[in-house]
Amino acid sequence: MSSEKGVLSGSFFMQGDVACAEGAITAGCRFFAGYPITPATEIAQRMAARMPQIGGTYIQMEDELGSMNAVLGASWAGVKAMTATSGPGFSLMMENLGLGIMTETPCVLVNVQRGGPSTGLPTLVAQGDMMQARWGAHGPYEIIALAPSSPQELFDLTIRAFNLSERFRTPVLIMTDAEVGHMTERVVIPPPEEVTIVPRRKPRIPPGDGYQPYVADDDLVPPMAVAGEGYRIHVTGLTHDERGYPATSDDSAQWKLIQRLVNKIRLYKDEIIEVEELYLEDAEVVVVSYGIAARAAMWPIELAHREGIKVGMLRLITVWPFAEEKIRALAERARAFVVPEINWGQIALEVERCAAGRVPVYLVPHPGGDIHKPEQVLAAIRRAVA
Amino acid sequence: MSEPTLRTEAKAVEPEAAPQERHPMDDLLREERLPHIWCSGCGIGTALTCFISALLKSGLDLDKVVVVSGIGCTGRVAGYVRLDSFHTTHGRAIPFATGLKLANPELKVVVFSGDGDLVTIGGNHFIHAARRNIDMTVICVNNFNYGMTGGQAGATTPVGAVTTTTPYGNYEHPFNLPYLAAASGAVYVARWTVLHVRRLERAISEALAKRGFSFVEVVSPCPTNFGRRHKQRTGLDTLRYYHERGIIRHGADPRSVDIELGGDIIEGKFVDIEKPTFSDCCAGIVQKAIAQ
Amino acid sequence: MKYWRKPLDLASIRVPHGRIYIIRERCKGCGWCVAYCPRQVLEVSDEFNSKGYHPPRVVNEAACVSCGLCEMICPEFAIYRVEEEREVETL
């Protein structure tokens, strides 16, 4: 590994995408495979310039399918790896995101969302992939997805994403968007020694001592041997037993595996879920939002305060797993939820599910291409208290 | 013979051999998983035998050898080798292998998969990995159809061949794999049928020793799904066909080695050139990057 | 072995000999070893393994020259040979 001089620290005026790349580098990412796609290309461009400086590898693959698989392969060679894309590429990565989930491969997948569906609005903001982030791959599984509201937070959450991916041995998604990705703001990068980096959990027994790749620790996460260490591991996308061997004919293997894959995240939600709560102490109306939409809701909330409306904000920094308990608790004392998001209703459905009919949930939709106008959100807040 | 249980757990009946005698390849096999799933008369096991035999002679550090395979009958190879092995998704073994190799250049990466997986669904990754001359060995067992799913046509199925998805005869022109590999940039291209085991073993050895993208096509019987529909009900029938119609022509122009239904099978080493690998080219960039 | 003339190195060359081992449970009765053994050492037995296949049987042990073709061509890793010394046979 060449010298670490390449890892930045200090205060910068930096684009969101670039901050994402630097966050990955600070987190120890030394492999990036990607494919050009607006509005995520700047991440690939930054990686193309920076990886050779720090002994890492940049490769531009032939498509997003190749990118996702190269990232999985690199992770299984013992290197922290990431890819970045937008809606169309995100859709192409779903099957192999599933392979990463099934084989418990730590890696990070950044989705700089843009207007959809299909080619949609390539250069413009949207948040229409939130349910795809949750259920895009097939089959039963849990996923971790973070949503930054600023270049600084995109930098910070990229580090957190890598740490969570190693801690839980799973791919982690960063669901950002064209706005945050393309805006330029101050980004403070702490000196490396102040950044906590979660190392990969390695086997505690040497090769040849009966190590089995999928015997989990108490927290349901198995220590991870990688290729080239002499453990002679077998890794398959097929349902597998603790040895990693295909186990598709006895159904106990599927029961055990799926329960573990799901519970290893679900039972540790509190360790994963991060939210920001503003003015919720006496809030009658709770604005629930995430990413750029949450930021755009700050001004309408201020305007509503001036009109004497008690409104607060629950900003979801971790979108998946969903902050169910938080919503249920707020539903006990608030009169309504207002959910501004740049899609036609996705996270709003989760809020409705958790509010369970106790209070109304007012979606503030947007088809994509722009952030909400303040009066759109303000109107919803006013309706909530009317 | 004890009453076989419903699902006979195929434990190895005490072999004729004395206890300390073991099949010479068992060290590199997950023998606890044998007998394997491939049909009687299928050639994948033989292709795997030649690979393991080549490995045993190669002097490579077996802890650094990694086998990556995709989905399909041949895709199950990864599950039977006692090496670091990855059974990835359909068509994506090569990009997965690319990630492995570039992240840890010490690894000797071998992609071992079928024709459907590598060049039909996985064709885009195949041509690009060859174009980039990524240092890996690709062994493609070509049985001219999608065997695992019951015998459908793929990109290597000859014109006129009957499969479950070409019930009136295949009307698509197939790829010529050596030509495809050579044209894309592979530095080593060879084709052998599973009948010519010694030559196949040597070709695999040469491919393993070659720096850059090396490709070995292994023409193999698929009695259950392809042979059966083309008057080759058993693997032995197909081997006899190879015996009659296999023509060894080292250095043949890859363009001239198409395989037609009922036609000759040109075998041999067609390409063996030197070219800087992806990593060779990459290495030069690092200095420039650090200097800036 | 039949020669049209006596090889000059006849005295020094030792024809190898192999002992064949068959793992009957692995065999799937494809018949490749029997068909392609150059010395016709093997024959399909009428015995069954637990999957109902007929494994090969050694019928001409002395003829085996340990060429290893059976071991290489077997798709099931079910047959192999071990080279053995034997008294020099005059040809």
mmCIF file of C-alpha atoms in Angstrom, chain A residues 123-268:
data_model
loop_
_atom_site.group_PDB
_atom_site.id
_atom_site.type_symbol
_atom_site.label_atom_id
_atom_site.label_comp_id
_atom_site.label_asym_id
_atom_site.label_seq_id
_atom_site.Cartn_x
_atom_site.Cartn_y
_atom_site.Cartn_z
ATOM 1 C CA THR A 123 -29.551 16.286 -14.520
ATOM 2 C CA LEU A 124 -32.317 17.015 -12.060
ATOM 3 C CA VAL A 125 -33.100 16.023 -8.496
ATOM 4 C CA ALA A 126 -35.488 13.306 -7.388
ATOM 5 C CA GLN A 127 -35.899 10.773 -4.597
ATOM 6 C CA GLY A 128 -37.895 8.196 -6.507
ATOM 7 C CA ASP A 129 -35.708 5.148 -5.788
ATOM 8 C CA MET A 130 -36.397 4.840 -2.046
ATOM 9 C CA MET A 131 -38.597 1.765 -2.294
ATOM 10 C CA GLN A 132 -36.284 0.241 -4.872
ATOM 11 C CA ALA A 133 -33.522 0.745 -2.316
ATOM 12 C CA ARG A 134 -35.570 -1.262 0.167
ATOM 13 C CA TRP A 135 -36.954 -4.001 -2.114
ATOM 14 C CA GLY A 136 -35.054 -3.698 -5.410
ATOM 15 C CA ALA A 137 -33.261 -7.024 -5.126
ATOM 16 C CA HIS A 138 -35.493 -10.074 -5.015
ATOM 17 C CA GLY A 139 -36.321 -12.172 -1.993
ATOM 18 C CA PRO A 140 -36.594 -11.477 1.741
ATOM 19 C CA TYR A 141 -33.809 -9.304 3.201
ATOM 20 C CA GLU A 142 -32.989 -6.171 5.220
ATOM 21 C CA ILE A 143 -30.965 -3.299 3.840
ATOM 22 C CA ILE A 144 -29.205 -0.278 5.298
ATOM 23 C CA ALA A 145 -29.684 3.021 3.441
ATOM 24 C CA LEU A 146 -28.507 6.464 4.510
ATOM 25 C CA ALA A 147 -29.750 9.822 3.154
ATOM 26 C CA PRO A 148 -27.468 12.896 3.415
ATOM 27 C CA SER A 149 -28.797 16.454 3.174
ATOM 28 C CA SER A 150 -25.503 18.218 2.427
ATOM 29 C CA PRO A 151 -22.038 17.599 0.963
ATOM 30 C CA GLN A 152 -20.623 17.536 4.499
ATOM 31 C CA GLU A 153 -23.151 14.926 5.549
ATOM 32 C CA LEU A 154 -22.538 12.981 2.342
ATOM 33 C CA PHE A 155 -18.857 12.883 3.313
ATOM 34 C CA ASP A 156 -19.670 11.802 6.867
ATOM 35 C CA LEU A 157 -22.278 9.218 5.856
ATOM 36 C CA THR A 158 -19.950 7.628 3.330
ATOM 37 C CA ILE A 159 -17.557 6.859 6.171
ATOM 38 C CA ARG A 160 -20.487 5.610 8.245
ATOM 39 C CA ALA A 161 -21.697 3.502 5.339
ATOM 40 C CA PHE A 162 -18.342 1.705 5.096
ATOM 41 C CA ASN A 163 -18.248 1.178 8.852
ATOM 42 C CA LEU A 164 -21.806 -0.194 8.885
ATOM 43 C CA SER A 165 -21.031 -2.458 5.909
ATOM 44 C CA GLU A 166 -18.090 -3.991 7.760
ATOM 45 C CA ARG A 167 -19.877 -4.151 11.129
ATOM 46 C CA PHE A 168 -22.918 -5.918 9.664
ATOM 47 C CA ARG A 169 -21.197 -7.586 6.700
ATOM 48 C CA THR A 170 -23.670 -6.254 4.189
ATOM 49 C CA PRO A 171 -23.831 -3.838 1.282
ATOM 50 C CA VAL A 172 -24.871 -0.357 2.458
ATOM 51 C CA LEU A 173 -26.656 2.158 0.244
ATOM 52 C CA ILE A 174 -26.223 5.911 0.248
ATOM 53 C CA MET A 175 -29.400 7.403 -1.190
ATOM 54 C CA THR A 176 -28.406 10.914 -2.129
ATOM 55 C CA ASP A 177 -29.585 12.998 -5.106
ATOM 56 C CA ALA A 178 -28.557 15.333 -7.905
ATOM 57 C CA GLU A 179 -29.008 18.388 -5.675
ATOM 58 C CA VAL A 180 -26.756 17.304 -2.817
ATOM 59 C CA GLY A 181 -24.410 15.578 -5.245
ATOM 60 C CA HIS A 182 -23.913 18.609 -7.422
ATOM 61 C CA MET A 183 -24.009 21.440 -4.886
ATOM 62 C CA THR A 184 -20.727 22.800 -3.578
ATOM 63 C CA GLU A 185 -20.374 23.727 0.085
ATOM 64 C CA ARG A 186 -17.879 23.733 2.910
ATOM 65 C CA VAL A 187 -16.722 20.230 3.766
ATOM 66 C CA VAL A 188 -14.507 19.732 6.796
ATOM 67 C CA ILE A 189 -12.384 16.573 6.635
ATOM 68 C CA PRO A 190 -10.974 15.647 10.056
ATOM 69 C CA PRO A 191 -7.382 14.389 10.320
ATOM 70 C CA PRO A 192 -7.275 10.605 9.719
ATOM 71 C CA GLU A 193 -6.472 9.814 13.350
ATOM 72 C CA GLU A 194 -9.764 11.375 14.444
ATOM 73 C CA VAL A 195 -11.819 9.211 12.107
ATOM 74 C CA THR A 196 -13.037 5.910 13.530
ATOM 75 C CA ILE A 197 -12.771 3.180 10.915
ATOM 76 C CA VAL A 198 -14.338 -0.209 11.538
ATOM 77 C CA PRO A 199 -11.934 -2.901 10.292
ATOM 78 C CA ARG A 200 -13.158 -6.106 8.725
ATOM 79 C CA ARG A 201 -13.988 -8.782 11.278
ATOM 80 C CA LYS A 202 -11.474 -11.542 10.606
ATOM 81 C CA PRO A 203 -11.662 -15.215 11.628
ATOM 82 C CA ARG A 204 -10.139 -15.928 15.009
ATOM 83 C CA ILE A 205 -8.916 -19.355 13.938
ATOM 84 C CA PRO A 206 -6.147 -20.035 11.427
ATOM 85 C CA PRO A 207 -6.758 -21.722 8.075
ATOM 86 C CA GLY A 208 -7.165 -25.472 8.158
ATOM 87 C CA ASP A 209 -8.661 -25.447 11.643
ATOM 88 C CA GLY A 210 -12.206 -26.151 10.502
ATOM 89 C CA TYR A 211 -13.139 -22.520 9.810
ATOM 90 C CA GLN A 212 -16.623 -22.290 8.320
ATOM 91 C CA PRO A 213 -17.403 -19.042 6.465
ATOM 92 C CA TYR A 214 -20.960 -18.734 7.727
ATOM 93 C CA VAL A 215 -20.765 -19.708 11.378
ATOM 94 C CA ALA A 216 -21.856 -16.428 12.950
ATOM 95 C CA ASP A 217 -20.776 -14.742 16.170
ATOM 96 C CA ASP A 218 -23.387 -13.982 18.833
ATOM 97 C CA ASP A 219 -24.427 -10.837 16.963
ATOM 98 C CA LEU A 220 -25.324 -13.060 13.980
ATOM 99 C CA VAL A 221 -22.423 -11.700 11.892
ATOM 100 C CA PRO A 222 -19.826 -14.255 10.725
ATOM 101 C CA PRO A 223 -16.100 -13.373 10.793
ATOM 102 C CA MET A 224 -14.947 -12.986 7.189
ATOM 103 C CA ALA A 225 -12.057 -14.811 5.567
ATOM 104 C CA VAL A 226 -11.277 -13.633 2.059
ATOM 105 C CA ALA A 227 -9.629 -15.130 -0.999
ATOM 106 C CA GLY A 228 -5.901 -15.783 -0.843
ATOM 107 C CA GLU A 229 -5.618 -16.420 2.903
ATOM 108 C CA GLY A 230 -5.614 -20.214 2.706
ATOM 109 C CA TYR A 231 -9.091 -20.700 4.170
ATOM 110 C CA ARG A 232 -10.292 -22.281 0.902
ATOM 111 C CA ILE A 233 -13.718 -20.720 1.322
ATOM 112 C CA HIS A 234 -16.682 -21.394 -0.917
ATOM 113 C CA VAL A 235 -19.077 -18.525 -1.437
ATOM 114 C CA THR A 236 -22.320 -18.963 -3.359
ATOM 115 C CA GLY A 237 -25.466 -17.046 -4.112
ATOM 116 C CA LEU A 238 -27.377 -20.283 -3.587
ATOM 117 C CA THR A 239 -28.959 -20.839 -0.202
ATOM 118 C CA HIS A 240 -26.042 -22.249 1.756
ATOM 119 C CA ASP A 241 -25.240 -23.883 5.055
ATOM 120 C CA GLU A 242 -22.661 -22.738 7.567
ATOM 121 C CA ARG A 243 -19.879 -24.307 5.521
ATOM 122 C CA GLY A 244 -20.949 -22.148 2.607
ATOM 123 C CA TYR A 245 -22.029 -25.191 0.636
ATOM 124 C CA PRO A 246 -25.249 -25.138 -1.399
ATOM 125 C CA ALA A 247 -28.154 -26.366 0.735
ATOM 126 C CA THR A 248 -31.154 -26.037 -1.516
ATOM 127 C CA SER A 249 -32.860 -29.326 -0.735
ATOM 128 C CA ASP A 250 -33.174 -29.250 3.055
ATOM 129 C CA ASP A 251 -35.492 -26.367 4.043
ATOM 130 C CA SER A 252 -33.926 -25.865 7.466
ATOM 131 C CA ALA A 253 -30.982 -24.152 5.771
ATOM 132 C CA GLN A 254 -33.265 -21.520 4.210
ATOM 133 C CA TRP A 255 -35.057 -20.898 7.521
ATOM 134 C CA LYS A 256 -31.793 -20.508 9.424
ATOM 135 C CA LEU A 257 -30.083 -18.382 6.790
ATOM 136 C CA ILE A 258 -32.913 -15.938 6.112
ATOM 137 C CA GLN A 259 -33.682 -15.448 9.796
ATOM 138 C CA ARG A 260 -30.035 -14.711 10.473
ATOM 139 C CA LEU A 261 -29.569 -12.397 7.473
ATOM 140 C CA VAL A 262 -32.667 -10.410 8.467
ATOM 141 C CA ASN A 263 -32.167 -10.426 12.241
ATOM 142 C CA LYS A 264 -28.493 -9.437 12.118
ATOM 143 C CA ILE A 265 -29.749 -6.011 10.976
ATOM 144 C CA ARG A 266 -33.268 -5.869 12.404
ATOM 145 C CA LEU A 267 -32.237 -6.751 15.977
ATOM 146 C CA TYR A 268 -29.558 -4.028 15.920
#
